[in-house]
Amino acid sequence: MVDPLSDVIGLLRPQTVFTKGISGAGRWGVRYGDFGHPSFAIVIEGSCRLVVDGQAELILQAGDFVLLPTTPGFTMSGLEPVTPEFIDPHIAATATGEVRHGRQEGPPAVRILGGYFIFGNEDSGLLLSLLPDQIHVRGVERLSTLVKLLIEEAASDHSGRTLVLTRLVEILLVEALRLTQTTDAPAGLLRGLGDARLAEAIRQMHSDPSRPWTMADLAKKAALSRSAFFDRFARNVGVPPMEYLLAWRMALAKNLLRQQEIDIAEVAERVGYGSASTFSTAFSRYVGQPPGRYARSFANQNAASS
């Protein structure tokens, strides 16, 4: 069975770039500006306060896991009121070793393992828009084990390190996202997949993107009327069904064009267009440039960086 969540993670191509230990003691608080890259943290011991911009305050406890797909600004502190110290996240990302906040001597009140990664797909913004702004999971040992393995591997110099890190991050993402795949999740792909009827329609789109889907076809797969399907999909996924299908097709098309292994006519066929010209028109309107130019610009970027 096609798994849309795995499709999305596979297309994003996550890459681990940094991990570190964070601890705090006494009265402490830090304020980070917008970072943009996905980040994660798991509390090893103790507790602290986390307030992500636009989200409800969280009191994190040992075993808690937090994933921020785009990492907006946030404040992290001890449990006592304090004026936080501003930290530039891009400068902080270059730090090595454990970062200690507040009182420097004595045992810490909280210990956190955290890190961030980038996506190899330049279209990540589109796909990340389908995920919640903040994912908080409590008491799942599998996630704790994965993060520990990730950090141990990042600190090692073993052969195959890059491959292992990439796979660990992919598994970490899938584990965290599947745990929030519920009908009460924020609007997005995970909430849509938490609805059995919508999930079937989403699976069908992912399994056969070349099919000339209509609203009636998708509504039938979801066993709903067209109007009920449209309203339910838009409310739960956050975009109308045909807009989601277009976004997914264009993400696939970009990926195929970047590989430069097939011609535009075959790309068009694979993503549901009857001709190269029809596809080129739709791609140009959606992306802002024709598919041929898009493929050449990507090839030129690769040549310049190699």
Short mmCIF file of C-alpha atoms in Angstrom, two decimals:
data_model
loop_
_atom_site.label_atom_id
_atom_site.label_comp_id
_atom_site.label_asym_id
_atom_site.label_seq_id
_atom_site.Cartn_x
_atom_site.Cartn_y
_atom_site.Cartn_z
CA MET A 1 0.00 0.00 0.00
CA VAL A 2 1.26 3.47 -0.89
CA ASP A 3 2.19 5.54 2.17
CA PRO A 4 1.85 9.31 1.52
CA LEU A 5 3.85 10.17 4.64
CA SER A 6 6.80 8.10 3.42
CA ASP A 7 6.43 9.72 0.00
CA VAL A 8 6.75 13.19 1.53
CA ILE A 9 9.73 12.29 3.72
CA GLY A 10 11.46 10.61 0.78
CA LEU A 11 10.98 13.66 -1.40
CA LEU A 12 12.26 16.03 1.31
CA ARG A 13 15.55 14.08 1.60
CA PRO A 14 16.49 15.12 5.17
CA GLN A 15 20.18 15.48 5.99
CA THR A 16 21.60 15.70 9.50
CA VAL A 17 23.93 18.65 9.98
CA PHE A 18 24.22 19.37 13.70
CA THR A 19 23.49 17.91 17.12
CA LYS A 20 24.42 19.08 20.61
CA GLY A 21 23.72 18.87 24.32
CA ILE A 22 21.92 21.72 26.13
CA SER A 23 21.59 22.17 29.88
CA GLY A 24 20.36 24.81 32.27
CA ALA A 25 20.53 25.58 35.99
CA GLY A 26 19.34 28.34 38.32
CA ARG A 27 17.39 31.24 36.80
CA TRP A 28 17.88 31.12 33.07
CA GLY A 29 16.08 31.90 29.85
CA VAL A 30 17.03 32.28 26.18
CA ARG A 31 15.18 33.71 23.21
CA TYR A 32 16.04 32.40 19.72
CA GLY A 33 15.09 34.21 16.53
CA ASP A 34 13.61 32.53 13.45
CA PHE A 35 15.88 29.75 12.22
CA GLY A 36 14.07 28.20 9.26
CA HIS A 37 15.65 24.74 9.39
CA PRO A 38 13.76 21.85 11.03
CA SER A 39 14.95 21.21 14.57
CA PHE A 40 14.26 18.72 17.33
CA ALA A 41 14.89 18.30 21.04
CA ILE A 42 14.37 15.56 23.59
CA VAL A 43 14.51 16.15 27.35
CA ILE A 44 16.86 13.69 29.03
CA GLU A 45 16.25 14.80 32.61
CA GLY A 46 14.59 17.64 34.51
CA SER A 47 12.10 20.09 33.08
CA CYS A 48 11.91 23.49 31.37
CA ARG A 49 9.50 25.90 29.74
CA LEU A 50 9.17 26.21 25.94
CA VAL A 51 7.14 28.89 24.16
CA VAL A 52 7.23 28.73 20.36
CA ASP A 53 5.88 31.77 18.50
CA GLY A 54 2.21 31.25 17.74
CA GLN A 55 1.94 28.12 19.92
CA ALA A 56 0.72 27.38 23.43
CA GLU A 57 3.32 27.24 26.20
CA LEU A 58 4.74 23.81 26.98
CA ILE A 59 6.30 22.55 30.20
CA LEU A 60 8.71 19.93 28.93
CA GLN A 61 9.57 16.92 31.08
CA ALA A 62 12.03 14.05 30.85
CA GLY A 63 11.17 11.90 27.83
CA ASP A 64 9.38 14.69 25.93
CA PHE A 65 10.20 15.09 22.24
CA VAL A 66 9.60 18.28 20.25
CA LEU A 67 9.92 18.70 16.49
CA LEU A 68 9.70 22.15 14.85
CA PRO A 69 9.53 21.64 11.06
CA THR A 70 10.42 25.28 10.30
CA THR A 71 11.74 26.47 13.72
CA PRO A 72 10.22 29.93 14.15
CA GLY A 73 11.32 32.13 17.05
CA PHE A 74 10.98 30.57 20.50
CA THR A 75 11.84 31.10 24.16
CA MET A 76 13.22 28.37 26.41
CA SER A 77 13.74 28.86 30.13
CA GLY A 78 13.70 27.37 33.58
CA LEU A 79 10.42 27.37 35.49
CA GLU A 80 11.12 30.66 37.29
CA PRO A 81 10.23 34.01 35.63
CA VAL A 82 13.21 35.58 33.89
CA THR A 83 14.06 38.08 31.15
CA PRO A 84 15.49 35.87 28.39
CA GLU A 85 18.84 36.48 26.73
CA PHE A 86 18.58 36.82 22.95
CA ILE A 87 20.58 34.29 20.91
CA ASP A 88 21.09 34.30 17.15
CA PRO A 89 20.22 30.71 16.15
CA HIS A 90 22.59 30.75 13.18
CA ILE A 91 25.52 31.64 15.43
CA ALA A 92 24.39 29.13 18.08
CA ALA A 93 24.31 26.40 15.44
CA THR A 94 28.08 26.65 15.06
CA ALA A 95 28.74 25.97 18.76
CA THR A 96 30.48 22.72 19.69
CA GLY A 97 30.15 20.75 22.90
CA GLU A 98 27.37 21.10 25.45
CA VAL A 99 25.79 24.54 25.83
CA ARG A 100 25.09 25.53 29.44
CA HIS A 101 22.57 28.25 30.32
CA GLY A 102 22.24 29.98 33.69
CA ARG A 103 24.38 28.90 36.62
CA GLN A 104 27.54 27.32 35.26
CA GLU A 105 28.59 25.30 38.29
CA GLY A 106 26.79 22.44 39.98
CA PRO A 107 24.35 19.90 38.56
CA PRO A 108 21.94 21.06 35.83
CA ALA A 109 18.19 21.34 36.43
CA VAL A 110 17.52 20.15 32.87
CA ARG A 111 19.47 18.29 30.20
CA ILE A 112 18.36 18.26 26.58
CA LEU A 113 19.65 16.57 23.44
CA GLY A 114 18.86 18.63 20.36
CA GLY A 115 19.80 19.27 16.81
CA TYR A 116 18.70 20.42 13.40
CA PHE A 117 18.85 19.24 9.82
CA ILE A 118 18.29 20.58 6.36
CA PHE A 119 16.33 19.12 3.47
CA GLY A 120 17.99 18.25 0.18
CA ASN A 121 14.86 19.22 -1.75
CA GLU A 122 14.52 22.92 -2.59
CA ASP A 123 10.75 22.45 -2.64
CA SER A 124 10.69 21.73 1.10
CA GLY A 125 8.67 24.87 1.89
CA LEU A 126 5.67 23.53 0.01
CA LEU A 127 5.82 20.14 1.72
CA LEU A 128 6.52 21.58 5.18
CA SER A 129 3.39 23.72 4.85
CA LEU A 130 1.44 20.46 5.11
CA LEU A 131 2.96 19.66 8.52
CA PRO A 132 2.09 21.11 11.96
CA ASP A 133 4.21 24.06 13.17
CA GLN A 134 5.00 22.19 16.38
CA ILE A 135 4.96 18.49 17.19
CA HIS A 136 5.13 17.47 20.84
CA VAL A 137 5.29 13.82 21.86
CA ARG A 138 5.49 12.67 25.48
CA GLY A 139 6.99 9.49 26.87
CA VAL A 140 7.78 7.51 23.69
CA GLU A 141 10.94 5.51 24.29
CA ARG A 142 11.43 4.74 20.59
CA LEU A 143 11.96 8.44 19.85
CA SER A 144 14.37 8.82 22.75
CA THR A 145 16.38 5.85 21.49
CA LEU A 146 16.47 7.21 17.93
CA VAL A 147 17.72 10.62 19.05
CA LYS A 148 20.43 9.06 21.18
CA LEU A 149 21.56 6.91 18.25
CA LEU A 150 21.51 9.98 16.02
CA ILE A 151 23.73 11.99 18.35
CA GLU A 152 26.14 9.09 18.96
CA GLU A 153 26.48 8.56 15.20
CA ALA A 154 26.99 12.29 14.55
CA ALA A 155 29.85 12.33 17.07
CA SER A 156 31.55 9.30 15.52
CA ASP A 157 33.84 8.93 12.54
CA HIS A 158 32.71 5.49 11.42
CA SER A 159 32.52 4.46 7.78
CA GLY A 160 29.01 4.85 6.38
CA ARG A 161 28.30 7.66 8.86
CA THR A 162 26.47 9.88 6.36
CA LEU A 163 24.17 7.08 5.21
CA VAL A 164 23.36 6.02 8.78
CA LEU A 165 22.61 9.61 9.82
CA THR A 166 20.33 10.15 6.83
CA ARG A 167 18.36 6.99 7.57
CA LEU A 168 18.11 7.75 11.29
CA VAL A 169 16.71 11.21 10.57
CA GLU A 170 14.18 9.78 8.12
CA ILE A 171 13.03 7.24 10.72
CA LEU A 172 12.92 9.92 13.42
CA LEU A 173 10.72 12.12 11.24
CA VAL A 174 8.35 9.31 10.33
CA GLU A 175 8.05 8.17 13.96
CA ALA A 176 7.32 11.70 15.20
CA LEU A 177 4.87 12.49 12.42
CA ARG A 178 2.93 9.23 12.57
CA LEU A 179 2.29 9.83 16.28
CA THR A 180 0.46 13.07 15.42
CA GLN A 181 -1.51 11.55 12.53
CA THR A 182 -4.87 12.12 14.21
CA THR A 183 -8.15 13.86 13.51
CA ASP A 184 -7.44 16.48 16.21
CA ALA A 185 -4.03 17.45 14.76
CA PRO A 186 -3.67 20.94 13.23
CA ALA A 187 -4.92 21.21 9.65
CA GLY A 188 -2.44 19.57 7.29
CA LEU A 189 -1.40 16.27 5.78
CA LEU A 190 -1.21 14.46 9.13
CA ARG A 191 -4.75 15.43 10.08
CA GLY A 192 -5.95 14.37 6.64
CA LEU A 193 -4.26 10.99 7.03
CA GLY A 194 -5.91 10.64 10.44
CA ASP A 195 -9.31 10.70 8.70
CA ALA A 196 -9.89 7.23 7.18
CA ARG A 197 -11.98 8.52 4.27
CA LEU A 198 -9.65 11.36 3.35
CA ALA A 199 -6.62 9.09 3.83
CA GLU A 200 -7.93 6.77 1.13
CA ALA A 201 -8.29 9.65 -1.35
CA ILE A 202 -4.78 10.94 -0.49
CA ARG A 203 -3.32 7.44 -0.93
CA GLN A 204 -4.97 7.18 -4.34
CA MET A 205 -3.46 10.51 -5.45
CA HIS A 206 -0.01 9.40 -4.34
CA SER A 207 -0.27 5.90 -5.80
CA ASP A 208 -1.36 7.08 -9.26
CA PRO A 209 -0.51 10.77 -9.86
CA SER A 210 -0.67 10.26 -13.63
CA ARG A 211 -4.36 9.39 -13.54
CA PRO A 212 -6.66 12.21 -14.75
CA TRP A 213 -8.34 12.57 -11.37
CA THR A 214 -11.56 14.55 -11.03
CA MET A 215 -13.29 15.74 -7.90
CA ALA A 216 -15.97 13.10 -8.50
CA ASP A 217 -13.35 10.31 -8.72
CA LEU A 218 -11.68 11.33 -5.46
CA ALA A 219 -14.97 11.83 -3.65
CA LYS A 220 -15.99 8.32 -4.69
CA LYS A 221 -12.74 6.90 -3.28
CA ALA A 222 -13.55 8.66 0.00
CA ALA A 223 -17.17 7.41 -0.11
CA LEU A 224 -18.45 10.98 0.19
CA SER A 225 -20.48 13.33 -1.94
CA ARG A 226 -18.45 15.86 -3.92
CA SER A 227 -19.46 18.80 -1.73
CA ALA A 228 -18.88 16.87 1.52
CA PHE A 229 -15.52 15.64 0.29
CA PHE A 230 -14.39 19.10 -0.81
CA ASP A 231 -15.37 20.72 2.50
CA ARG A 232 -13.92 17.93 4.64
CA PHE A 233 -10.65 17.84 2.70
CA ALA A 234 -10.15 21.61 2.72
CA ARG A 235 -10.96 21.83 6.44
CA ASN A 236 -8.67 18.98 7.49
CA VAL A 237 -5.76 19.22 5.04
CA GLY A 238 -5.83 23.00 4.78
CA VAL A 239 -6.08 23.18 0.97
CA PRO A 240 -8.75 22.00 -1.51
CA PRO A 241 -8.25 18.49 -2.95
CA MET A 242 -7.32 19.53 -6.48
CA GLU A 243 -4.87 22.11 -5.11
CA TYR A 244 -3.23 19.39 -3.04
CA LEU A 245 -3.05 17.14 -6.11
CA LEU A 246 -1.48 19.94 -8.16
CA ALA A 247 1.08 20.66 -5.45
CA TRP A 248 2.02 16.99 -5.22
CA ARG A 249 2.31 16.63 -8.99
CA MET A 250 4.52 19.70 -9.23
CA ALA A 251 6.73 18.48 -6.38
CA LEU A 252 7.16 15.17 -8.24
CA ALA A 253 7.82 16.99 -11.52
CA LYS A 254 10.51 19.17 -9.96
CA ASN A 255 12.18 16.09 -8.53
CA LEU A 256 12.13 14.31 -11.90
CA LEU A 257 13.48 17.38 -13.72
CA ARG A 258 16.32 17.74 -11.23
CA GLN A 259 17.37 14.14 -11.90
CA GLN A 260 17.63 14.95 -15.63
CA GLU A 261 17.22 11.31 -16.59
CA ILE A 262 14.02 11.62 -18.65
CA ASP A 263 12.68 14.17 -21.10
CA ILE A 264 9.90 16.65 -20.46
CA ALA A 265 7.29 14.61 -22.35
CA GLU A 266 7.84 11.65 -20.01
CA VAL A 267 7.78 13.89 -16.94
CA ALA A 268 4.45 15.26 -18.19
CA GLU A 269 3.03 11.76 -18.61
CA ARG A 270 4.19 10.63 -15.16
CA VAL A 271 2.47 13.52 -13.39
CA GLY A 272 -0.83 13.38 -15.22
CA TYR A 273 -0.59 15.64 -18.25
CA GLY A 274 -1.62 14.54 -21.74
CA SER A 275 1.09 16.47 -23.55
CA ALA A 276 4.39 18.22 -22.93
CA SER A 277 2.88 21.57 -23.92
CA THR A 278 -0.01 21.29 -21.45
CA PHE A 279 2.43 20.32 -18.72
CA SER A 280 4.82 23.15 -19.62
CA THR A 281 2.01 25.69 -19.37
CA ALA A 282 0.88 24.38 -15.97
CA PHE A 283 4.46 24.12 -14.67
CA SER A 284 5.33 27.65 -15.83
CA ARG A 285 2.23 29.05 -14.17
CA TYR A 286 2.94 27.21 -10.90
CA VAL A 287 6.73 27.53 -10.68
CA GLY A 288 7.32 30.76 -12.58
CA GLN A 289 9.54 29.33 -15.31
CA PRO A 290 9.28 26.62 -18.01
CA PRO A 291 10.36 23.08 -17.08
CA GLY A 292 13.29 23.12 -19.51
CA ARG A 293 14.73 26.29 -17.99
CA TYR A 294 14.13 24.93 -14.49
CA ALA A 295 16.09 21.75 -15.30
CA ARG A 296 18.95 23.70 -16.91
CA SER A 297 19.23 26.13 -13.99
CA PHE A 298 19.43 23.22 -11.57
CA ALA A 299 22.13 21.58 -13.72
CA ASN A 300 24.09 24.84 -13.82
CA GLN A 301 23.88 25.16 -10.02
CA ASN A 302 25.23 21.64 -9.61
CA ALA A 303 28.06 22.30 -12.06
CA ALA A 304 29.02 25.50 -10.25
CA SER A 305 29.09 23.82 -6.85
CA SER A 306 31.09 20.79 -8.00
#
